[in-house]
Coordinates of C-alpha atoms in Angstrom, one line a residue:
Chain A
D876 CA -21.4 17.9 40.2
A877 CA -18.2 15.8 40.5
D878 CA -15.6 17.1 42.5
V879 CA -12.7 16.1 39.9
T880 CA -13.5 16.2 36.3
Q881 CA -11.8 15.0 33.3
T882 CA -11.7 15.9 29.7
P883 CA -12.1 14.0 27.4
R884 CA -13.6 10.9 28.7
N885 CA -12.4 9.1 25.6
R886 CA -10.0 9.8 22.8
I887 CA -8.7 8.2 19.8
T888 CA -5.6 9.5 18.1
K889 CA -2.9 8.6 15.8
T890 CA 0.7 8.1 16.1
G891 CA 2.7 11.2 16.3
K892 CA -0.2 13.4 17.1
R893 CA 0.2 15.7 20.3
I894 CA -2.9 15.5 22.6
M895 CA -3.9 17.1 25.9
L896 CA -5.7 15.5 28.8
E897 CA -7.4 18.2 31.0
C898 CA -8.3 17.7 34.7
S899 CA -10.1 20.1 37.0
Q900 CA -11.2 20.0 40.6
T901 CA -13.4 22.0 42.9
K902 CA -12.2 20.4 46.0
G903 CA -9.8 23.1 46.8
H904 CA -6.9 20.8 47.3
D905 CA -3.4 22.0 46.3
R906 CA -2.0 18.6 45.2
M907 CA -2.7 16.9 42.0
Y908 CA -1.5 13.8 40.3
W909 CA -1.8 12.1 37.1
Y910 CA -1.6 8.2 36.8
R911 CA -2.1 5.5 34.0
Q912 CA -3.7 2.2 34.4
D913 CA -2.6 -0.7 32.5
P914 CA -3.9 -4.2 32.7
G915 CA -1.9 -6.1 35.2
L916 CA 0.1 -3.2 36.3
G917 CA -2.4 -1.2 38.4
L918 CA -2.1 2.6 38.6
R919 CA 1.3 4.3 38.0
L920 CA 2.2 7.6 38.7
I921 CA 3.4 9.9 35.7
Y922 CA 3.6 13.6 37.3
Y923 CA 2.5 15.3 40.4
S924 CA 2.2 18.9 41.7
F925 CA 2.3 20.3 45.0
D926 CA 1.0 23.9 43.9
V927 CA 0.7 26.2 41.1
K928 CA 3.8 26.1 38.8
D929 CA 5.3 23.1 41.0
I930 CA 6.1 19.9 38.9
N931 CA 7.4 16.7 39.8
K932 CA 8.3 13.6 37.9
G933 CA 6.7 10.3 38.9
E934 CA 7.5 6.7 38.1
I935 CA 6.9 6.9 34.3
S936 CA 7.2 10.5 33.2
D937 CA 9.1 9.8 29.6
G938 CA 6.9 10.8 26.7
Y939 CA 4.7 13.0 28.9
S940 CA 4.7 16.6 30.1
V941 CA 2.4 18.4 32.3
S942 CA 1.2 22.0 33.0
R943 CA -0.3 23.6 36.3
Q944 CA -1.3 27.0 35.8
A945 CA -3.9 27.3 38.4
Q946 CA -4.5 25.5 41.6
A947 CA -7.9 23.7 40.1
K948 CA -6.3 22.6 36.8
F949 CA -3.7 20.1 36.1
S950 CA -3.2 19.2 32.3
L951 CA -1.3 16.2 30.9
S952 CA 0.2 16.4 27.4
L953 CA 1.4 13.6 25.0
E954 CA 3.8 15.4 22.8
S955 CA 4.0 12.8 20.1
A956 CA 1.6 9.9 20.9
I957 CA 2.8 6.3 20.5
P958 CA 0.8 3.2 20.7
N959 CA 2.1 1.8 24.2
Q960 CA 0.4 5.0 25.5
T961 CA -2.8 3.5 25.1
A962 CA -4.2 3.2 28.8
L963 CA -6.7 4.5 31.0
Y964 CA -5.4 7.7 32.6
F965 CA -6.5 9.1 35.9
C966 CA -6.2 12.5 37.7
A967 CA -6.2 12.7 41.4
T968 CA -6.0 15.4 44.1
S969 CA -5.2 15.6 47.8
D970 CA -4.8 18.1 50.4
S971 CA -1.6 18.8 52.3
V972 CA -3.3 20.0 55.4
G973 CA -4.8 16.8 56.8
S974 CA -3.8 13.7 58.7
L975 CA -1.2 11.3 58.1
L976 CA -3.3 9.0 56.1
E977 CA -3.9 11.4 53.4
T978 CA -6.3 9.9 50.8
Q979 CA -6.3 10.9 47.2
Y980 CA -9.4 11.8 45.2
F981 CA -9.8 10.4 41.7
G982 CA -11.4 11.6 38.6
P983 CA -13.5 9.4 36.5
G984 CA -10.6 8.6 33.9
T985 CA -9.9 9.3 30.3
R986 CA -9.6 6.3 28.0
L987 CA -6.9 6.9 25.5
L988 CA -6.3 4.9 22.3
V989 CA -3.2 5.6 20.0
L990 CA -3.6 4.1 16.7
Chain B
D333 CA 10.3 -3.9 40.7
Q334 CA 6.7 -4.0 42.2
Q335 CA 6.9 -2.8 45.7
V336 CA 3.1 -3.7 46.2
K337 CA 1.7 -6.7 45.0
Q338 CA -1.9 -8.3 44.8
N339 CA -1.2 -11.8 43.8
S340 CA -4.7 -12.9 43.3
P341 CA -6.1 -11.3 40.0
S342 CA -9.7 -12.4 40.7
L343 CA -11.8 -13.7 43.7
S344 CA -15.3 -15.1 43.6
V345 CA -17.4 -15.2 46.7
Q346 CA -21.1 -16.1 47.5
E347 CA -23.4 -13.3 48.7
G348 CA -23.2 -13.4 52.5
R349 CA -19.8 -14.9 52.8
I350 CA -16.5 -13.4 53.9
S351 CA -14.4 -11.8 51.1
I352 CA -10.7 -11.8 51.8
L353 CA -8.4 -9.9 49.6
N354 CA -4.7 -9.8 50.0
C355 CA -1.7 -7.4 49.5
D356 CA 2.0 -7.9 50.1
Y357 CA 4.7 -5.3 50.2
T358 CA 8.3 -4.9 49.8
N359 CA 9.3 -1.5 51.3
S360 CA 9.3 -1.3 55.0
M361 CA 9.3 2.5 54.9
F362 CA 5.6 2.8 54.0
D363 CA 3.7 4.8 56.6
Y364 CA 0.3 3.9 55.7
F365 CA -1.9 1.7 53.4
L366 CA -5.2 2.3 51.6
W367 CA -7.7 0.2 49.7
Y368 CA -9.6 1.8 47.0
K369 CA -12.6 0.3 45.1
K370 CA -13.0 0.8 41.3
Y371 CA -16.3 0.3 39.3
P372 CA -16.3 0.0 35.5
A373 CA -16.1 3.5 33.8
E374 CA -15.4 5.1 37.2
G375 CA -12.3 6.4 39.2
P376 CA -11.1 4.6 42.2
T377 CA -12.6 5.5 45.5
F378 CA -11.2 5.5 48.8
L379 CA -12.6 2.7 51.0
I380 CA -10.4 2.2 54.1
S381 CA -6.8 3.0 55.2
I382 CA -4.5 1.7 58.1
S383 CA -1.5 3.5 59.8
S384 CA 1.7 1.6 60.1
I385 CA 1.4 1.9 63.9
K386 CA -1.7 -0.2 64.0
D387 CA -2.7 -3.7 63.2
K388 CA -6.4 -3.4 62.5
N389 CA -8.9 -0.8 61.3
E390 CA -12.8 -1.4 61.0
D391 CA -15.2 0.5 59.1
G392 CA -18.7 -1.3 59.1
R393 CA -18.6 -4.3 57.0
F394 CA -14.8 -3.6 55.9
T395 CA -11.8 -4.4 58.0
V396 CA -8.1 -4.0 57.1
F397 CA -5.6 -6.2 59.0
L398 CA -1.8 -5.1 58.9
N399 CA 1.1 -7.6 59.6
K400 CA 4.1 -5.6 59.5
S401 CA 6.3 -8.3 60.2
A402 CA 5.3 -10.4 57.2
K403 CA 4.9 -6.9 55.2
H404 CA 1.3 -8.2 54.4
L405 CA -2.1 -6.9 54.8
S406 CA -5.5 -8.1 53.9
L407 CA -9.0 -6.5 53.4
H408 CA -12.1 -8.4 54.9
I409 CA -15.5 -7.7 53.8
V410 CA -18.3 -9.5 55.9
P411 CA -20.9 -10.0 54.9
S412 CA -20.2 -9.7 51.1
Q413 CA -22.9 -8.1 48.9
P414 CA -23.4 -8.2 45.3
G415 CA -22.6 -4.4 45.0
D416 CA -19.2 -5.0 46.3
S417 CA -18.3 -6.5 42.9
A418 CA -15.6 -4.3 41.9
V419 CA -11.8 -4.1 41.3
Y420 CA -10.0 -3.4 44.7
F421 CA -6.7 -1.8 44.8
C422 CA -4.1 -1.9 47.5
A423 CA -1.9 1.0 47.9
A424 CA 0.9 2.2 50.2
G425 CA 2.4 5.6 51.0
R426 CA 4.8 7.4 53.0
G427 CA 4.5 10.9 54.8
Q428 CA 3.7 14.3 53.5
E429 CA 7.4 15.0 53.3
Y430 CA 7.4 12.4 50.6
G431 CA 4.5 14.1 48.7
N432 CA 2.1 11.5 49.8
K433 CA 2.9 9.5 46.6
L434 CA 1.1 6.3 46.4
V435 CA 2.2 3.0 45.2
F436 CA -0.7 0.8 44.0
G437 CA -0.9 -3.0 43.3
A438 CA -2.4 -4.4 40.1
G439 CA -5.8 -4.8 41.5
T440 CA -8.0 -7.9 42.4
I441 CA -11.4 -8.4 40.7
L442 CA -14.1 -9.4 43.2
R443 CA -17.3 -10.9 41.9
V444 CA -20.0 -11.5 44.6
K445 CA -22.4 -14.0 43.3
S446 CA -26.0 -13.7 44.4

């Protein structure tokens, strides 16, 4: 079983709709992250959380919100989807108890298309 | 303002030869650097990392070199194999007190021809 799972894997929605992307992890990590990937721009950080109920804005948080109700789950919401939110979304986790060179572990991604 | 840049969108290499992927950064405060590899329909997976206090780190066929004065790092793959064909992302981060947030480059598509 995968350590970091994302649902759904693919989603098509219409402009103005509210949608939620879910991320679950079994790694026991306390830190979780949401990124989006766009062609030519790499991965950009949307939100991150150090622990349950802890929420921090990343580089591109406008138009998004998140919820961390449990250590293993971190959900990303688009309150009113718009076409330029069409992208590949990744969830990642990391462990605060570790070496300096802390790596992040990524889920398989959710491909979102907003029409 | 892109703090981490991968200026080559793609690279094509013959099987058995060396692949060299490059990455430049602008923020001298980065503490460590990582390379991730991504196959289609999968998430990025960690490949190799290097601390800012080192200039080289090696793991099997993969070696990362860091030139702090030039704010440049490179990933060498020797010998290259067809299974290495993927997108490679360079990333830079600061210490845990900064949340271990990573800044990613745009990626380089590596194609290894057999």
